[in-house]
Coordinates of C-alpha atoms in Angstrom, one line a residue:
X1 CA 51.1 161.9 -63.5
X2 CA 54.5 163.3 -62.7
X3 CA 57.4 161.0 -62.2
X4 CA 59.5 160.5 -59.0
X5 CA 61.8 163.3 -58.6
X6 CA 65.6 163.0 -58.4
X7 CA 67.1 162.2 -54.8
X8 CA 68.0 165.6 -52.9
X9 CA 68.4 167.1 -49.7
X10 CA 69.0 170.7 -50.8
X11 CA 66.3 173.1 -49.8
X12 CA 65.1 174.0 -53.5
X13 CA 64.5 170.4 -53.5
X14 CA 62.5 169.9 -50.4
X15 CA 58.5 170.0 -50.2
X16 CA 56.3 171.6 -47.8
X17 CA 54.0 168.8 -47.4
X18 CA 54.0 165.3 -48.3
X19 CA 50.9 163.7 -48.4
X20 CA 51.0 159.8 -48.3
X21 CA 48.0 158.0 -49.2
X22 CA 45.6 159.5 -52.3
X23 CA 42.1 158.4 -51.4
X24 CA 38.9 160.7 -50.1
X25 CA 41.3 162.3 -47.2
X26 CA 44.7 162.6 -49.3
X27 CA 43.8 164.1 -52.5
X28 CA 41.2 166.5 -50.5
X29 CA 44.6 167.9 -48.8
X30 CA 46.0 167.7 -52.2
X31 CA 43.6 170.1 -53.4
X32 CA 43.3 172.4 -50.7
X33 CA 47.5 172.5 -50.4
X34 CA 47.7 173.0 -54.0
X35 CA 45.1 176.1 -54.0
X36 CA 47.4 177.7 -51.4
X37 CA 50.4 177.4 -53.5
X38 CA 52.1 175.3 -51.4
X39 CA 54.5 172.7 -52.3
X40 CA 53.1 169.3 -52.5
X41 CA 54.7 165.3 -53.1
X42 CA 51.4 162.6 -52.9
X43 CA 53.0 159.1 -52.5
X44 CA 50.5 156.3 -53.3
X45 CA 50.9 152.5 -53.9
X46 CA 48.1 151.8 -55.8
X47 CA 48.2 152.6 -59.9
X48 CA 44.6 153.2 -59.8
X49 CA 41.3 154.1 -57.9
X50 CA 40.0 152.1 -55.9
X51 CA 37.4 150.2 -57.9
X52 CA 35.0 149.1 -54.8
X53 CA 32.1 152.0 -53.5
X54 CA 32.8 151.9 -49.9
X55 CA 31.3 155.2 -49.0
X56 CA 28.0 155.9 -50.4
X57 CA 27.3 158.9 -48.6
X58 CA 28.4 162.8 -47.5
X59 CA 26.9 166.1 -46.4
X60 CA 26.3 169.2 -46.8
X61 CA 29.7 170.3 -44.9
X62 CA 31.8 168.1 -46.7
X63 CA 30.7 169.2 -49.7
X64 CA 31.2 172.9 -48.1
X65 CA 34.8 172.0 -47.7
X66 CA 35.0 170.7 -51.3
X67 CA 33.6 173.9 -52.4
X68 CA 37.0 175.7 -51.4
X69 CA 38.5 173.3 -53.9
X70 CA 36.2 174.7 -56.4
X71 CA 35.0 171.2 -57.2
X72 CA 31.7 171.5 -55.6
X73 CA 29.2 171.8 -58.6
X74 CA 30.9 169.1 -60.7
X75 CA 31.3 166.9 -57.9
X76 CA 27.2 167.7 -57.1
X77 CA 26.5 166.9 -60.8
X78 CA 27.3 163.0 -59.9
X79 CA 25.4 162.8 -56.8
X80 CA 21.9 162.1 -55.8
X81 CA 20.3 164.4 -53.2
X82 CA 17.0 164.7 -51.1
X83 CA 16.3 161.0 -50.7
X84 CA 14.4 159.9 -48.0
X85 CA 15.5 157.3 -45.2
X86 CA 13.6 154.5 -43.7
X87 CA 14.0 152.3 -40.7
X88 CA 11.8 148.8 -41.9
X89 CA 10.7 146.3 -40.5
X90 CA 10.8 142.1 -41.3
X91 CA 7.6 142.7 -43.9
X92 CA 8.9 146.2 -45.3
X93 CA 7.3 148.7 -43.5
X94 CA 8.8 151.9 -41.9
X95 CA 8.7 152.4 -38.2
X96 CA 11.3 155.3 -38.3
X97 CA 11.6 157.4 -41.1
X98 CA 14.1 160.7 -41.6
X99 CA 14.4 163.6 -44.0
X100 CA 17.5 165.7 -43.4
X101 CA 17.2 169.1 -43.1
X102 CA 19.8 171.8 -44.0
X103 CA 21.8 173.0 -41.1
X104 CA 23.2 176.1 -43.6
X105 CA 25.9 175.3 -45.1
X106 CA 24.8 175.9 -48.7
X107 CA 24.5 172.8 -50.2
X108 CA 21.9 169.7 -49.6
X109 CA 21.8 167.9 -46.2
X110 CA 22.7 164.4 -47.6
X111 CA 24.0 163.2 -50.8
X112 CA 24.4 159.9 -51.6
X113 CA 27.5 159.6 -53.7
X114 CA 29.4 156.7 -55.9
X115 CA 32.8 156.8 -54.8
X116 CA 35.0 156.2 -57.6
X117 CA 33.5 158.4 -59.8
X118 CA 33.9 160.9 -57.1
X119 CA 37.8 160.2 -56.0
X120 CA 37.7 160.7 -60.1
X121 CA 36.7 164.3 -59.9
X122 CA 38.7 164.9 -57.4
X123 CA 42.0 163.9 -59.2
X124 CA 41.4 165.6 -61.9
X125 CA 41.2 168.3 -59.4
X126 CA 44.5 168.0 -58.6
X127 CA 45.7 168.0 -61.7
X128 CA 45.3 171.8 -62.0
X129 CA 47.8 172.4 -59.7
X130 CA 51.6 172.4 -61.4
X131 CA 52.7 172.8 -57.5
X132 CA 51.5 169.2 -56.5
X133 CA 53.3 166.2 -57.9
X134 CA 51.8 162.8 -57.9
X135 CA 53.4 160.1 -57.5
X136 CA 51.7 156.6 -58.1
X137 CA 52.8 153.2 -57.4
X138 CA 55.3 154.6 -54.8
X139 CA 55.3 153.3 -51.1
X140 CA 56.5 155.1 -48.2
X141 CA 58.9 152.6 -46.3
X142 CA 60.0 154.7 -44.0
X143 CA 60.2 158.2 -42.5
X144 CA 63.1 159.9 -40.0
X145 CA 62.5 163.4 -38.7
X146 CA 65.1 165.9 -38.2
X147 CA 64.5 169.7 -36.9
X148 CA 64.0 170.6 -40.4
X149 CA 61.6 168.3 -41.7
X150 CA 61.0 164.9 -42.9
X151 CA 62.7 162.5 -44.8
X152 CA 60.5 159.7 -47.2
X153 CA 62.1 156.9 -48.2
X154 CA 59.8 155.7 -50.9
X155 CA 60.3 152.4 -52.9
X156 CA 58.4 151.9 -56.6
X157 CA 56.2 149.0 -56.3
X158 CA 56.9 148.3 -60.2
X159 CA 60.7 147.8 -60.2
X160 CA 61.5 148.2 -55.9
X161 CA 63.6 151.2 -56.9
X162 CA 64.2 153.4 -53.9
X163 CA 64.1 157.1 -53.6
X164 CA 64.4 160.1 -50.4
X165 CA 62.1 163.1 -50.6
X166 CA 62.0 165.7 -48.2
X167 CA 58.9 167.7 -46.9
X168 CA 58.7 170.6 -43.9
X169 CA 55.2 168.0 -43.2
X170 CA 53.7 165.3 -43.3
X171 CA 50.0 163.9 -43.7
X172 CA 49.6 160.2 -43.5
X173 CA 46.4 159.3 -45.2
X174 CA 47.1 156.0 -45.6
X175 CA 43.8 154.1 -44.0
X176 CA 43.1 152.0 -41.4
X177 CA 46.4 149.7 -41.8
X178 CA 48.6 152.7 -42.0
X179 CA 51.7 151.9 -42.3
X180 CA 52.9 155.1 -41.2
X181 CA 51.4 155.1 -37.9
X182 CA 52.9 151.6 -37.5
X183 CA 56.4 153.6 -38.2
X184 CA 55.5 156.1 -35.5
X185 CA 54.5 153.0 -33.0
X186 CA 51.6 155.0 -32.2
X187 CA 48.6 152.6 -31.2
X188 CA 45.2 152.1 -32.5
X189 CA 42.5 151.5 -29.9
X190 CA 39.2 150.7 -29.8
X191 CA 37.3 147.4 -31.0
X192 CA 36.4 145.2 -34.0
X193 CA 33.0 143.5 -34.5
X194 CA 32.3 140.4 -34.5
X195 CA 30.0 140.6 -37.3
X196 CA 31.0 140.1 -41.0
X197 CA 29.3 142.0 -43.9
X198 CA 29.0 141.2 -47.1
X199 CA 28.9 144.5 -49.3
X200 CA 27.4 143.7 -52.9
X201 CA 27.8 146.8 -55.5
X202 CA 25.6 146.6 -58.6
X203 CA 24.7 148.3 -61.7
X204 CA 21.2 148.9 -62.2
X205 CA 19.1 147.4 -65.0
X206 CA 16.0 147.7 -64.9
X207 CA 14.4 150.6 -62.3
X208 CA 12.1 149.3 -59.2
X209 CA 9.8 150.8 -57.5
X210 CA 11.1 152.6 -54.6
X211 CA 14.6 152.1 -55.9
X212 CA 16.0 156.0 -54.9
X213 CA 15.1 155.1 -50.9
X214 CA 17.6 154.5 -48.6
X215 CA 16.7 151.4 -46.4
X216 CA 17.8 150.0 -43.4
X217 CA 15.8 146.9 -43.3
X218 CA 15.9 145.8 -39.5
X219 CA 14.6 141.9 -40.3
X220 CA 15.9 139.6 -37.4
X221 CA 16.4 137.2 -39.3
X222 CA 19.1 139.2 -41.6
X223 CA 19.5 142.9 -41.7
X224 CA 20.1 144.1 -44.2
X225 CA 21.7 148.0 -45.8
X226 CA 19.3 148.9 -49.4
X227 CA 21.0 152.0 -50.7
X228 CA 20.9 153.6 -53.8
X229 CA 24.0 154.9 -55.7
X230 CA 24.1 157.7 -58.4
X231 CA 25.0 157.1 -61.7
X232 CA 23.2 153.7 -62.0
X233 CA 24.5 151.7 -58.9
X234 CA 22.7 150.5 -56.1
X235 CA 24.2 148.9 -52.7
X236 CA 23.1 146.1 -50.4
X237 CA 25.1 145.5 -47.8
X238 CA 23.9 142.2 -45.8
X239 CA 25.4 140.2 -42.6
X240 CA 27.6 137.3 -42.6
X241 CA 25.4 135.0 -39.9
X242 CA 26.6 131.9 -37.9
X243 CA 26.8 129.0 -40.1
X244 CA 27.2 130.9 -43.2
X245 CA 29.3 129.9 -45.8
X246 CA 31.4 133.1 -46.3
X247 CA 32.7 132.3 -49.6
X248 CA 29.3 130.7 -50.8
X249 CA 27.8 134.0 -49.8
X250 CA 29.6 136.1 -52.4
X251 CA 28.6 134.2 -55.4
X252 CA 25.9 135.7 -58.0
X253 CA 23.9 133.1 -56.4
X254 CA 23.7 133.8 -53.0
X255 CA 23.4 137.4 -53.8
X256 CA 20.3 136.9 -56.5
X257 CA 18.7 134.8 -53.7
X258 CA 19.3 137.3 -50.7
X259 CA 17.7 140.3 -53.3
X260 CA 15.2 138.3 -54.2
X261 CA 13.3 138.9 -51.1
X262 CA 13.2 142.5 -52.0
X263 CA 11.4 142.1 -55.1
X264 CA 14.8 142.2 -56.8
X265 CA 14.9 139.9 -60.1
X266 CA 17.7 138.8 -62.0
X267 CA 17.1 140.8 -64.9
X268 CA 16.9 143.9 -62.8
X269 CA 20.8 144.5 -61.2
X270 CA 24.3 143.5 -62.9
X271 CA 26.5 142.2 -59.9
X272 CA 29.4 144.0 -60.1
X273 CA 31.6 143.0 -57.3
X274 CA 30.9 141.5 -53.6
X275 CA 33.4 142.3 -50.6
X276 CA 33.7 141.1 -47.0
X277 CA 34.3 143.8 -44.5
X278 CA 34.3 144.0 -41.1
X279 CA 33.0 147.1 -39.0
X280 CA 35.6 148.7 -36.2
X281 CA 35.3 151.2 -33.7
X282 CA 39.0 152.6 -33.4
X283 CA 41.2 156.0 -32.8
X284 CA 44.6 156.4 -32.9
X285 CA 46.2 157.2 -29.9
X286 CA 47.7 160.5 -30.9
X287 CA 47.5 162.5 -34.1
X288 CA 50.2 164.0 -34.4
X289 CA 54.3 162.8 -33.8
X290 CA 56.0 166.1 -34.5
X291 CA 56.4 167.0 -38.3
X292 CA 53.7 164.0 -39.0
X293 CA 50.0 163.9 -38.8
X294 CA 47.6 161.0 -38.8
X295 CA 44.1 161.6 -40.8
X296 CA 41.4 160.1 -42.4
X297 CA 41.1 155.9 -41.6
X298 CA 44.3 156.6 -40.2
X299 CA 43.4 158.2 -37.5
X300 CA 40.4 156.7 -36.7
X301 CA 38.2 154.1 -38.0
X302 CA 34.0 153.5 -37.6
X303 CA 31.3 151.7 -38.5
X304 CA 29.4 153.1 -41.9
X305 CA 25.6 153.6 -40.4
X306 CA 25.4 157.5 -40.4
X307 CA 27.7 157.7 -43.4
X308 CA 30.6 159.5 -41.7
X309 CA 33.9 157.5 -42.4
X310 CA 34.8 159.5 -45.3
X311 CA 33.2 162.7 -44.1
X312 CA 35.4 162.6 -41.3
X313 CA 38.6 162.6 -42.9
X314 CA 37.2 165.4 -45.3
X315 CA 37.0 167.2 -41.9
X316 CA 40.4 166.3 -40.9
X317 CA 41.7 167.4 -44.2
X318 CA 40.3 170.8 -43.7
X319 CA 41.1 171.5 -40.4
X320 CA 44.1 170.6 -40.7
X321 CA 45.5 172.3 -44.2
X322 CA 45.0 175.6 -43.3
X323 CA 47.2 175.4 -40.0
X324 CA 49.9 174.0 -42.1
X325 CA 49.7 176.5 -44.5
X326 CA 49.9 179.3 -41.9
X327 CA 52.8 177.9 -40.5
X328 CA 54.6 177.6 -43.4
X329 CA 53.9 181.4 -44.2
X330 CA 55.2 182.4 -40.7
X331 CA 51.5 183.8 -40.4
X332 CA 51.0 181.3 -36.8
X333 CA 53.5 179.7 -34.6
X334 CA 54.1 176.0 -34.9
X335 CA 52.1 175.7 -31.9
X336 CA 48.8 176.0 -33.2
X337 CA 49.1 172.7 -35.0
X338 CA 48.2 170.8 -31.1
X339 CA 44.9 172.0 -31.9
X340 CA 44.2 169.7 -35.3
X341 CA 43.7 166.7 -32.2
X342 CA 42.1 168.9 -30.0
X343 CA 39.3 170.1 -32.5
X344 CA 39.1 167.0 -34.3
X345 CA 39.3 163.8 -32.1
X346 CA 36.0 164.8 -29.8
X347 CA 34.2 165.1 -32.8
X348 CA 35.1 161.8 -34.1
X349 CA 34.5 160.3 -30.9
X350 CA 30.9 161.4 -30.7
X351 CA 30.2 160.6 -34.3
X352 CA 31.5 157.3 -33.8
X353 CA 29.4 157.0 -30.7
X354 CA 26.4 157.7 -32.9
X355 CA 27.2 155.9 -35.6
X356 CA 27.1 152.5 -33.0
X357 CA 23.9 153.3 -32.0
X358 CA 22.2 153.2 -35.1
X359 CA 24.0 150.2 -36.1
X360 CA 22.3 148.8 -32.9
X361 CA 19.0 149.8 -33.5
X362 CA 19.4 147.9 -37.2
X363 CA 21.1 145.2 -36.6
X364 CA 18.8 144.1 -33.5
X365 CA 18.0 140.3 -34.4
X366 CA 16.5 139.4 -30.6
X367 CA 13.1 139.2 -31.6
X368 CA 11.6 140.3 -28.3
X369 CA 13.7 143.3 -28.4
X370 CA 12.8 143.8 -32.3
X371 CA 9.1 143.8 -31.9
X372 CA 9.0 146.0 -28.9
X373 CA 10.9 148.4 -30.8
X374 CA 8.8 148.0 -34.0
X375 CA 5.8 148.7 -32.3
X376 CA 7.6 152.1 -29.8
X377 CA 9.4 153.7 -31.7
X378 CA 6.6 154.9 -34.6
X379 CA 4.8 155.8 -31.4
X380 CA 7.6 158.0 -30.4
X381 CA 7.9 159.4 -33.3
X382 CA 4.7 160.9 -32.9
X383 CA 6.0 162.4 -29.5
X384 CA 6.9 166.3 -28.9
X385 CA 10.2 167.0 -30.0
X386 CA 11.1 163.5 -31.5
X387 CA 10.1 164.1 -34.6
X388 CA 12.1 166.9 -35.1
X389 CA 15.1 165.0 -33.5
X390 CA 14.6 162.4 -36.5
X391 CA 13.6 165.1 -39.1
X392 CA 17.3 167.2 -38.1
X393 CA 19.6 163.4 -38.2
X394 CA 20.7 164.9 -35.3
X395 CA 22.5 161.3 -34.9
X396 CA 25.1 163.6 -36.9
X397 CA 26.4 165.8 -34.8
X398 CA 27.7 169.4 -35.6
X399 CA 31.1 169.8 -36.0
X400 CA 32.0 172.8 -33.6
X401 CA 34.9 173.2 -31.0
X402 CA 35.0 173.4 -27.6
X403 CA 38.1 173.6 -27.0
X404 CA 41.1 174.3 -29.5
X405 CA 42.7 177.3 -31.5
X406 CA 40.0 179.8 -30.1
X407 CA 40.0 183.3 -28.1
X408 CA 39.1 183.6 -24.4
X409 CA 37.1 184.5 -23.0
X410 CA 34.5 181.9 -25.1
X411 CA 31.4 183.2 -26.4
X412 CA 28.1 181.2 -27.6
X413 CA 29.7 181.9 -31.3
X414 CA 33.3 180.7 -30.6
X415 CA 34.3 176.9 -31.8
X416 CA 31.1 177.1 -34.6
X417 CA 31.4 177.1 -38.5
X418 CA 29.3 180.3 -39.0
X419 CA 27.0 179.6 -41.9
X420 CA 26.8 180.0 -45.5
X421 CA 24.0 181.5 -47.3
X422 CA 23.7 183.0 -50.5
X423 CA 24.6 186.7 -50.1
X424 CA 24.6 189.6 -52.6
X425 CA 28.3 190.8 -53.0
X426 CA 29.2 194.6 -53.4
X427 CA 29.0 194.0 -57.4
X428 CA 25.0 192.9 -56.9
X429 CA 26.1 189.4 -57.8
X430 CA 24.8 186.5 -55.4
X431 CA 27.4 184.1 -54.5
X432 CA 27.8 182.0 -51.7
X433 CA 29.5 183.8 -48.5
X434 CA 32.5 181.4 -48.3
X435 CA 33.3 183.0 -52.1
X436 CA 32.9 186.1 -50.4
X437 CA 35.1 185.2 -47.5
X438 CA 38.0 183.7 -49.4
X439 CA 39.3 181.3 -47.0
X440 CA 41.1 184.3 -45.2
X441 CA 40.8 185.9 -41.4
X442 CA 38.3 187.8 -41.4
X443 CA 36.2 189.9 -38.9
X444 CA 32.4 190.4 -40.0
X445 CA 30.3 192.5 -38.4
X446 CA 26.8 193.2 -38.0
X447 CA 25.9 196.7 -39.5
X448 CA 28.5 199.8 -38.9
X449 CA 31.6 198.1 -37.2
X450 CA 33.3 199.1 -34.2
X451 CA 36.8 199.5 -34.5
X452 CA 38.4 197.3 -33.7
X453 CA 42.5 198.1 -33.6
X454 CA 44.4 195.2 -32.6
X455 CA 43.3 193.7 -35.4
X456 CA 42.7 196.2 -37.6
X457 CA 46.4 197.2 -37.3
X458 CA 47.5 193.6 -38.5
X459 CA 45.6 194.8 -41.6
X460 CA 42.9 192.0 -41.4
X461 CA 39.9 193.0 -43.7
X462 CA 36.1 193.8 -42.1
X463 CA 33.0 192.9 -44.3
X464 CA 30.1 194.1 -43.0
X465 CA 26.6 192.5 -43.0
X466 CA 23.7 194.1 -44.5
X467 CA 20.2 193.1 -44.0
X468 CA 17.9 192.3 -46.4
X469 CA 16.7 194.7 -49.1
X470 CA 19.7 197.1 -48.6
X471 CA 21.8 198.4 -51.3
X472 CA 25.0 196.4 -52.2
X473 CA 28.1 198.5 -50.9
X474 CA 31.7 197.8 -51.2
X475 CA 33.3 196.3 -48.0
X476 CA 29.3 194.3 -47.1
X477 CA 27.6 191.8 -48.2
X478 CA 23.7 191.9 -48.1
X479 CA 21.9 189.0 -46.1
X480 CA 19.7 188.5 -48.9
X481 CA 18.8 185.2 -47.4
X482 CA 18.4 186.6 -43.9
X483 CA 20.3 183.7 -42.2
X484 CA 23.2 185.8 -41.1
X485 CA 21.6 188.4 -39.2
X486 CA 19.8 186.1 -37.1
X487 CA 22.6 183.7 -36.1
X488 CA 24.7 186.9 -35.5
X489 CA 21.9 187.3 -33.1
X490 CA 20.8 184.3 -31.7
X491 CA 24.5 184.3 -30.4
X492 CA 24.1 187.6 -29.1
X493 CA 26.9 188.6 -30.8
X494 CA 27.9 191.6 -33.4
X495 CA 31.5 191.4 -34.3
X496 CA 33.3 188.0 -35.2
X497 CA 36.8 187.4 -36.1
X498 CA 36.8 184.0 -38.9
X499 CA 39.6 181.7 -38.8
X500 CA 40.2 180.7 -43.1
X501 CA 38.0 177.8 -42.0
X502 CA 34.7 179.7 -41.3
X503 CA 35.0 178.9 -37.6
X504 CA 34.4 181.8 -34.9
X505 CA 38.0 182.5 -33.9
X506 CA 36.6 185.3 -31.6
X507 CA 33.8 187.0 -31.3
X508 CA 31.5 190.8 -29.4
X509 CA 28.6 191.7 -28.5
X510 CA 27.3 195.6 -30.2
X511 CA 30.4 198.0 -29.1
X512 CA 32.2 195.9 -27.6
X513 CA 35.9 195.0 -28.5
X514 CA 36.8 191.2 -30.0
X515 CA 39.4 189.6 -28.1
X516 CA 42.7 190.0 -29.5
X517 CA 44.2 188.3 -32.0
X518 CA 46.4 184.9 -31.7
X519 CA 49.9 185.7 -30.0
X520 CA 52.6 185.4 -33.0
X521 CA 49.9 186.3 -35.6
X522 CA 51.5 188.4 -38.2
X523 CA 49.4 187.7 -41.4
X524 CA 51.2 187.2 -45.2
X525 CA 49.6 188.4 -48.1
X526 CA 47.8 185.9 -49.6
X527 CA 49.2 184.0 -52.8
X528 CA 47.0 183.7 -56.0
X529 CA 45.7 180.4 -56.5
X530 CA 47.8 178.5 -59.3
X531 CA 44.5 177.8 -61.3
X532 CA 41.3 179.2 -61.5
X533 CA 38.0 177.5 -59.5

C-alpha cells in the first residue's frame, strides 16, 4: 500500500475524492472512482480487514454494481447461491419458506457471502488502479472546507504523525460511529434495541444435514439466526435473554450447548470468534454538508434480517460515484449531487422498515402470539397471491426513484434500473447489456429510433434493441433473452435516455420525442479505464 503523501496545498497536489473509511462501502467507491480515472486518497485506521463476518449476505443488484468494477465473477467464485430460506418453528419445522427469484439484473437473487474474504477481493481490486492511493493506519481528525475543496488532517495511528491532504470531495464511509459525521454535528436518529445478540462465526468440520439452509429459527424460548457461509463457515447468531450471563455466553461452552440443540456436535464446527452486537434502526439527518457525503453505516444503520446493511451502502456507493465523477468533468452542474439524499434515503427508509418486520416476526417469544402465527401463516401461504409475495422476498424492495435527478414530465420507466439480460453485441458475442452500455448516457430505443436532436446534438450515442432471432448489426444489440422488449413495453415506452447508472433518466412512447436533456449537460469524452476488467 502507498505511503502518506507529502503535505501540500498546490493544485497538482490535491485529490478529487477522498474517501475515508475502507470497508464494503469505501473501497466499492474506491473501485468505481478508480475505473473513472479519477483521483483518489482512501484514509483508514485499521492495518487490516476486519476479521469478524458481519454481513453474510447480498443480491443480485449489488453484485450488478460490483460488475462495473469488473470484480463480479471472482467475487461470485466465493459465494454460495440459490439457497433456500426457512421460517421454523420451536421443533424445526417451516411455517414460512422463500426462494428468491431474479428480478433481472443478471446475476443470482441472493448470495450468501463470507465477508472478509470478500472486502479481500475487493482490495485487491483496488490495487489496479495507480490513480487511487491507500492509505492505512491513517485517521481523519479533522476536516475544514473552503470553496475549493476539503482539507484532511489525518494523524498515523503508529507514530501520531500528522499530515493535510486536500480533495475537491469527500466520502465518509466510516460506519455507524463516524467520526466524520460527528465533525459535521450532523445527528443520527432513530432507535437502538434493547435486545443483545450474540453472533458466533465458525469453521465447519464435519458437514450436517441441511447445513446450506438458511434458518430463522423462531423458538420462544431463544431465536435463533442458522446461516450458512461460503468457503466453510457457518453463522448462528442467538439473543442475549434476561438473566443471561453476557460474558458466560461467549465461551466455547455456552456456544457448544446452544448448537447442540440443532443437532450440532463438538466435533462438527471450530468456534472461531463470538461478538455481542446490538441491532439499531438509525439515519443520519442529512447526507451531504457541502463538499462531504455520508454513506454506508454512516449514513444509516439497520437491523441484519433481510441482509441489506451492506447492500445499502453498495447502493450508496454507486449512486453516488457517478455524480461526482460528472461533476468533476464539468459534464453536470454541482447541483445534481442534492439528489444522492433524495434517491437514496427513501430507499433506506423502506428497507429498514422491512428489515424490522421480519425481525419481528422471528424474534416473537409471546407464545400466544407465536403459536397463532405458526399455525396462520403456512395457511396463508397457501393463499392467492401470497405465495408469490414470499417466492419474490418482496420484503426487499426495488431500488427505483421517485423523485431525484430525473426528466419531467415522469413516465412508468423513469426512476427504474432498466434490466440486464444477456444480449448479443454487434460482433455476435453475448455479453451482459451493462458491458454493452458502458456506464455512459445512453438513449436505447426500441427498433428504428426516432430522432431525437437535443440529444443527439450533445453527441450522446443510440443502441438500438433488436428482438430475438435478428441479425447482429452495429449500433443494436439483439434481445436474445427477450427481457428487453417486453419491459420496454410493459412501460409503454420506446425510447429511453440511461443515466451511467442504468436508471431511466427520461423516457417516449413510439414517435414521440424524450424529454430534453439535464440543463448544464455538456458531456466529456470518456477516459479509458487505468486497467483492464
Amino acid at each position: 500500500m502507498s505511503e502518506v503523501r507529502a503535505e501540500g496545498r498546490a493544485d497538482d497536489d490535491a485529490y478529487d475524492v477522498a474517501v475515508i473509511g475502507y470497508g464494503p462501502t469505501g473501497v466499492t467507491a474506491a473501485n468505481l472512482l478508480g475505473g473513472m480515472g479519477l483521483r483518489v486518497v482512501v484514509v483508514e485506521r485499521d492495518a487490516e480487514i476486519y476479521s469478524r463476518a458481519r454481513a453474510i449476505s447480498t443480491d443480485e443488484e449489488v453484485v450488478r454494481i460490483w460488475q462495473r468494477t469488473g470484480l463480479a465473477e471472482r467475487l461470485k467464485r466465493d459465494m454460495l447461491a440459490e439457497r433456500a430460506l426457512d421460517f421454523v418453528d420451536a421443533r424445526g419445522r417451516a411455517f414460512l419458506s422463500a426462494h428468491p427469484t431474479p428480478r433481472g439484473h443478471g446475476h443470482p437473487p441472493q448470495m450468501f457471502i463470507y465477508q472478509p474474504a470478500l472486502e479481500q477481493v475487493l482490495r485487491e481490486g483496488v490495487e489496479r488502479y495507480p490513480n487511487v492511493e491507500v492509505l492505512l493506519r491513517q485517521e481523519c481528525l479533522r476536516l475544514r472546507q473552503d470553496a475549493d475543496g476539503v482539507e484532511l488532517t489525518v494523524v498515523s495511528t503508529d507514530d501520531d504523525s500528522v499530515r493535510r491532504l486536500r480533495a475537491r470531495y469527500v466520502i465518509a464511509a466510516d460506519g455507524g460511529s463516524s467520526l466524520t459525521r460527528a465533525q459535521l454535528n450532523v445527528g443520527y436518529e432513530g432507535r437502538t434495541y434493547e435486545d443483545r445478540w450474540v453472533v458466533v462465526d465458525t469453521k465447519m468440520l464435519k458437514p450436517w444435514p441441511d447445513h446450506d439452509r438458511l434458518r430463522f429459527r423462531c423458538d420462544p424460548d431463544r431465536p435463533a439466526v442458522d446461516c450458512p457461509t461460503p468457503l466453510g463457515h457457518h453463522r448462528w447468531e442467538f439473543p442475549i435473554l434476561p438473566g443471561d450471563d453476557e460474558q458466560q455466553l461467549t465461551t466455547d461452552e455456552a456456544i457448544h450447548a446452544m448448537v447442540a440443540k440443532y443437532g450440532i456436535g463438538r466435533d462438527q464446527i471450530k468456534i472461531l470468534r463470538a461478538t455481542v452486537y446490538s441491532h439499531h434502526v438509525r439515519f443520519a439527518a442529512r447526507f451531504r454538508v457541502g463538499r462531504v457525503f455520508l454513506a454506508g453505516d454512516a449514513a444509516h444503520a439497520m437491523p441484519p434480517w433481510i441482509g441489506q446493511g451492506m447492500a445499502a451502502g453498495v447502493r450508496d456507493a454507486a449512486n453516488l460515484c457517478w455524480k461526482l465523477d460528472a461533476v468533476l468533468r464539468g459534464e453536470l452542474p454541482e447541483s445534481v449531487l442534492d439528489s444522492y439524499e433524495t434517491e437514496r434515503k427513501p430507499h433506506v427508509k423502506e428497507v429498514t422498515k422491512r428489515a424490522v418486520f421480519v425481525g419481528r416476526i422471528i424474534t416473537e417469544r409471546r407464545r400466544a402470539i407465536t403459536r397463532a402465527r405458526d399455525a396462520v401463516l403456512p395457511v396463508l401461504t397457501r393463499a392467492a397471491g401470497v405465495s408469490q409475495w414470499l417466492q419474490d422476498s418482496n420484503w426487499i424492495p426495488v431500488a427505483h426513484y421517485a423523485d431525484g435527478f430525473q426528466a419531467r414530465p415522469r413516465t412508468k420507466a423513469t426512476g427504474h434500473q432498466i434490466p440486464q439480460p444477456w444480449v448479443t453485441g454487434p460482433d455476435g458475442e453475448r455479453v451482459r447489456l451493462d458491458d454493452v452500455l458502458g456506464g455512459r448516457w445512453l438513449l436505447l430505443h426500441l427498433g428504428l429510433p426516432t430522432a431525437q436532436p437535443a440529444w443527439e446534438r450533445l453527441g450522446v450515442p443510440s443502441l438500438a434493441v433488436l428482438p430475438v432471432g435478428s441479425r447482429p448489426a452495429e449500433g443494436a444489440v439483439v434481445d436474445s433473452d427477450g427481457v428487453l422488449l417486453p419491459w420496454l413495453t410493459e412501460h409503454r415506452v420506446a425510447a429511453l435516455a440511461l443515466r451511467p447508472d442504468a436508471y431511466v433518466y427520461a423516457a417516449a412512447p413510439t414517435g414521440a420525442q424524450l424529454p430534453p436533456p439535464p440543463a448544464g449537460f455538456t458531456p466529456a469524452p470518456q477516459p479509458a479505464t487505468t486497467t483492464a476488467p
